[in-house]
GROMACS .gro file of N, CA and C in nm:
model
  189
    1UNK      N    1  -0.726  -3.322   2.558
    1UNK     CA    2  -0.718  -3.285   2.444
    1UNK      C    3  -0.867  -3.197   2.431
    2UNK      N    4  -0.973  -3.283   2.408
    2UNK     CA    5  -1.128  -3.221   2.406
    2UNK      C    6  -1.182  -3.056   2.510
    3UNK      N    7  -1.124  -3.099   2.635
    3UNK     CA    8  -1.112  -2.965   2.698
    3UNK      C    9  -1.052  -2.827   2.641
    4UNK      N   10  -0.914  -2.815   2.604
    4UNK     CA   11  -0.897  -2.761   2.479
    4UNK      C   12  -0.983  -2.712   2.378
    5UNK      N   13  -0.992  -2.806   2.314
    5UNK     CA   14  -1.067  -2.776   2.186
    5UNK      C   15  -1.205  -2.672   2.193
    6UNK      N   16  -1.276  -2.767   2.335
    6UNK     CA   17  -1.417  -2.691   2.386
    6UNK      C   18  -1.336  -2.532   2.446
    7UNK      N   19  -1.228  -2.473   2.500
    7UNK     CA   20  -1.246  -2.383   2.536
    7UNK      C   21  -1.139  -2.292   2.444
    8UNK      N   22  -1.111  -2.313   2.263
    8UNK     CA   23  -1.071  -2.237   2.244
    8UNK      C   24  -1.187  -2.220   2.063
    9UNK      N   25  -1.317  -2.277   2.116
    9UNK     CA   26  -1.408  -2.292   2.009
    9UNK      C   27  -1.437  -2.127   2.009
   10UNK      N   28  -1.490  -2.104   2.091
   10UNK     CA   29  -1.557  -1.940   2.141
   10UNK      C   30  -1.421  -1.863   2.079
   11UNK      N   31  -1.355  -1.921   2.094
   11UNK     CA   32  -1.235  -1.807   2.007
   11UNK      C   33  -1.205  -1.818   1.921
   12UNK      N   34  -1.247  -1.923   1.857
   12UNK     CA   35  -1.216  -1.943   1.704
   12UNK      C   36  -1.340  -1.870   1.621
   13UNK      N   37  -1.470  -1.902   1.670
   13UNK     CA   38  -1.592  -1.821   1.624
   13UNK      C   39  -1.581  -1.687   1.657
   14UNK      N   40  -1.520  -1.614   1.721
   14UNK     CA   41  -1.475  -1.506   1.755
   14UNK      C   42  -1.370  -1.434   1.658
   15UNK      N   43  -1.321  -1.510   1.625
   15UNK     CA   44  -1.195  -1.495   1.499
   15UNK      C   45  -1.220  -1.465   1.396
   16UNK      N   46  -1.330  -1.558   1.321
   16UNK     CA   47  -1.416  -1.630   1.208
   16UNK      C   48  -1.527  -1.434   1.188
   17UNK      N   49  -1.576  -1.414   1.291
   17UNK     CA   50  -1.674  -1.330   1.280
   17UNK      C   51  -1.556  -1.181   1.300
   18UNK      N   52  -1.485  -1.173   1.381
   18UNK     CA   53  -1.359  -1.054   1.343
   18UNK      C   54  -1.332  -1.046   1.197
   19UNK      N   55  -1.292  -1.172   1.081
   19UNK     CA   56  -1.304  -1.147   1.021
   19UNK      C   57  -1.327  -1.120   0.876
   20UNK      N   58  -1.436  -1.168   0.935
   20UNK     CA   59  -1.617  -1.169   0.815
   20UNK      C   60  -1.648  -0.963   0.798
   21UNK      N   61  -1.620  -0.953   0.933
   21UNK     CA   62  -1.599  -0.813   0.948
   21UNK      C   63  -1.542  -0.717   0.900
   22UNK      N   64  -1.410  -0.749   0.873
   22UNK     CA   65  -1.292  -0.720   0.831
   22UNK      C   66  -1.299  -0.700   0.665
   23UNK      N   67  -1.338  -0.809   0.639
   23UNK     CA   68  -1.353  -0.785   0.508
   23UNK      C   69  -1.454  -0.731   0.409
   24UNK      N   70  -1.558  -0.689   0.478
   24UNK     CA   71  -1.690  -0.629   0.472
   24UNK      C   72  -1.679  -0.525   0.449
   25UNK      N   73  -1.543  -0.460   0.535
   25UNK     CA   74  -1.505  -0.370   0.552
   25UNK      C   75  -1.385  -0.275   0.492
   26UNK      N   76  -1.334  -0.349   0.456
   26UNK     CA   77  -1.178  -0.345   0.318
   26UNK      C   78  -1.253  -0.312   0.221
   27UNK      N   79  -1.422  -0.408   0.206
   27UNK     CA   80  -1.465  -0.466   0.043
   27UNK      C   81  -1.527  -0.270   0.034
   28UNK      N   82  -1.621  -0.228   0.139
   28UNK     CA   83  -1.668  -0.118   0.096
   28UNK      C   84  -1.617   0.015   0.118
   29UNK      N   85  -1.453  -0.028   0.172
   29UNK     CA   86  -1.403   0.106   0.150
   29UNK      C   87  -1.303   0.096  -0.006
   30UNK      N   88  -1.286   0.014  -0.029
   30UNK     CA   89  -1.241  -0.062  -0.174
   30UNK      C   90  -1.370   0.059  -0.324
   31UNK      N   91  -1.480  -0.016  -0.239
   31UNK     CA   92  -1.576   0.082  -0.325
   31UNK      C   93  -1.607   0.247  -0.347
   32UNK      N   94  -1.528   0.261  -0.190
   32UNK     CA   95  -1.562   0.417  -0.198
   32UNK      C   96  -1.424   0.473  -0.270
   33UNK      N   97  -1.318   0.396  -0.284
   33UNK     CA   98  -1.204   0.445  -0.347
   33UNK      C   99  -1.218   0.421  -0.458
   34UNK      N  100  -1.294   0.339  -0.537
   34UNK     CA  101  -1.321   0.315  -0.646
   34UNK      C  102  -1.341   0.403  -0.727
   35UNK      N  103  -1.454   0.518  -0.630
   35UNK     CA  104  -1.596   0.566  -0.694
   35UNK      C  105  -1.570   0.676  -0.722
   36UNK      N  106  -1.428   0.755  -0.626
   36UNK     CA  107  -1.335   0.809  -0.625
   36UNK      C  108  -1.298   0.872  -0.691
   37UNK      N  109  -1.240   0.764  -0.752
   37UNK     CA  110  -1.108   0.723  -0.867
   37UNK      C  111  -1.200   0.759  -0.961
   38UNK      N  112  -1.282   0.676  -1.000
   38UNK     CA  113  -1.382   0.742  -1.125
   38UNK      C  114  -1.398   0.900  -1.128
   39UNK      N  115  -1.450   0.983  -0.991
   39UNK     CA  116  -1.478   1.114  -0.961
   39UNK      C  117  -1.364   1.184  -1.040
   40UNK      N  118  -1.300   1.156  -0.992
   40UNK     CA  119  -1.103   1.240  -1.016
   40UNK      C  120  -1.064   1.218  -1.160
   41UNK      N  121  -1.099   1.157  -1.212
   41UNK     CA  122  -1.085   1.065  -1.368
   41UNK      C  123  -1.176   1.137  -1.441
   42UNK      N  124  -1.295   1.171  -1.399
   42UNK     CA  125  -1.412   1.230  -1.458
   42UNK      C  126  -1.360   1.393  -1.484
   43UNK      N  127  -1.331   1.418  -1.386
   43UNK     CA  128  -1.268   1.574  -1.324
   43UNK      C  129  -1.178   1.580  -1.454
   44UNK      N  130  -1.092   1.532  -1.451
   44UNK     CA  131  -0.959   1.516  -1.553
   44UNK      C  132  -0.991   1.566  -1.680
   45UNK      N  133  -1.090   1.470  -1.681
   45UNK     CA  134  -1.125   1.496  -1.809
   45UNK      C  135  -1.210   1.575  -1.881
   46UNK      N  136  -1.270   1.647  -1.757
   46UNK     CA  137  -1.319   1.762  -1.820
   46UNK      C  138  -1.271   1.879  -1.802
   47UNK      N  139  -1.145   1.874  -1.736
   47UNK     CA  140  -1.062   1.986  -1.706
   47UNK      C  141  -0.961   1.983  -1.922
   48UNK      N  142  -0.946   1.866  -1.892
   48UNK     CA  143  -0.883   1.874  -2.085
   48UNK      C  144  -0.977   1.886  -2.140
   49UNK      N  145  -1.081   1.873  -2.158
   49UNK     CA  146  -1.233   1.939  -2.232
   49UNK      C  147  -1.199   2.061  -2.264
   50UNK      N  148  -1.180   2.166  -2.135
   50UNK     CA  149  -1.237   2.325  -2.093
   50UNK      C  150  -1.089   2.375  -2.155
   51UNK      N  151  -0.953   2.293  -2.162
   51UNK     CA  152  -0.845   2.352  -2.177
   51UNK      C  153  -0.824   2.347  -2.362
   52UNK      N  154  -0.870   2.212  -2.399
   52UNK     CA  155  -0.887   2.237  -2.573
   52UNK      C  156  -0.978   2.313  -2.604
   53UNK      N  157  -1.099   2.383  -2.516
   53UNK     CA  158  -1.160   2.468  -2.602
   53UNK      C  159  -1.115   2.575  -2.597
   54UNK      N  160  -1.083   2.564  -2.460
   54UNK     CA  161  -0.982   2.711  -2.425
   54UNK      C  162  -0.896   2.795  -2.585
   55UNK      N  163  -0.756   2.647  -2.571
   55UNK     CA  164  -0.726   2.660  -2.680
   55UNK      C  165  -0.757   2.669  -2.796
   56UNK      N  166  -0.856   2.638  -2.855
   56UNK     CA  167  -0.904   2.609  -3.015
   56UNK      C  168  -0.957   2.856  -3.020
   57UNK      N  169  -1.059   2.840  -2.913
   57UNK     CA  170  -1.088   2.990  -2.896
   57UNK      C  171  -0.986   3.086  -2.884
   58UNK      N  172  -0.833   3.045  -2.815
   58UNK     CA  173  -0.744   3.113  -2.860
   58UNK      C  174  -0.711   3.169  -2.957
   59UNK      N  175  -0.662   3.054  -3.072
   59UNK     CA  176  -0.608   3.018  -3.179
   59UNK      C  177  -0.745   3.108  -3.234
   60UNK      N  178  -0.853   3.073  -3.259
   60UNK     CA  179  -0.987   3.106  -3.338
   60UNK      C  180  -0.954   3.251  -3.315
   61UNK      N  181  -0.898   3.329  -3.226
   61UNK     CA  182  -0.904   3.510  -3.140
   61UNK      C  183  -0.765   3.532  -3.230
   62UNK      N  184  -0.675   3.481  -3.253
   62UNK     CA  185  -0.576   3.502  -3.295
   62UNK      C  186  -0.561   3.547  -3.441
   63UNK      N  187  -0.628   3.408  -3.499
   63UNK     CA  188  -0.603   3.416  -3.670
   63UNK      C  189  -0.697   3.507  -3.691
   0.00000   0.00000   0.00000
């Protein structure tokens, strides 16, 4: 039984290392996606402001 445990130890360590790197990569990707979503939301807000200002200008010009 000890022999099996000794043989599987390096594989277990490697699996734990892979899991750690995977978690770090996923967390990094999450941060990048979150930044992208924030940027898109800011662009949408800006577009809405421009649209409102344009509408107000049209309304003032018509009247």
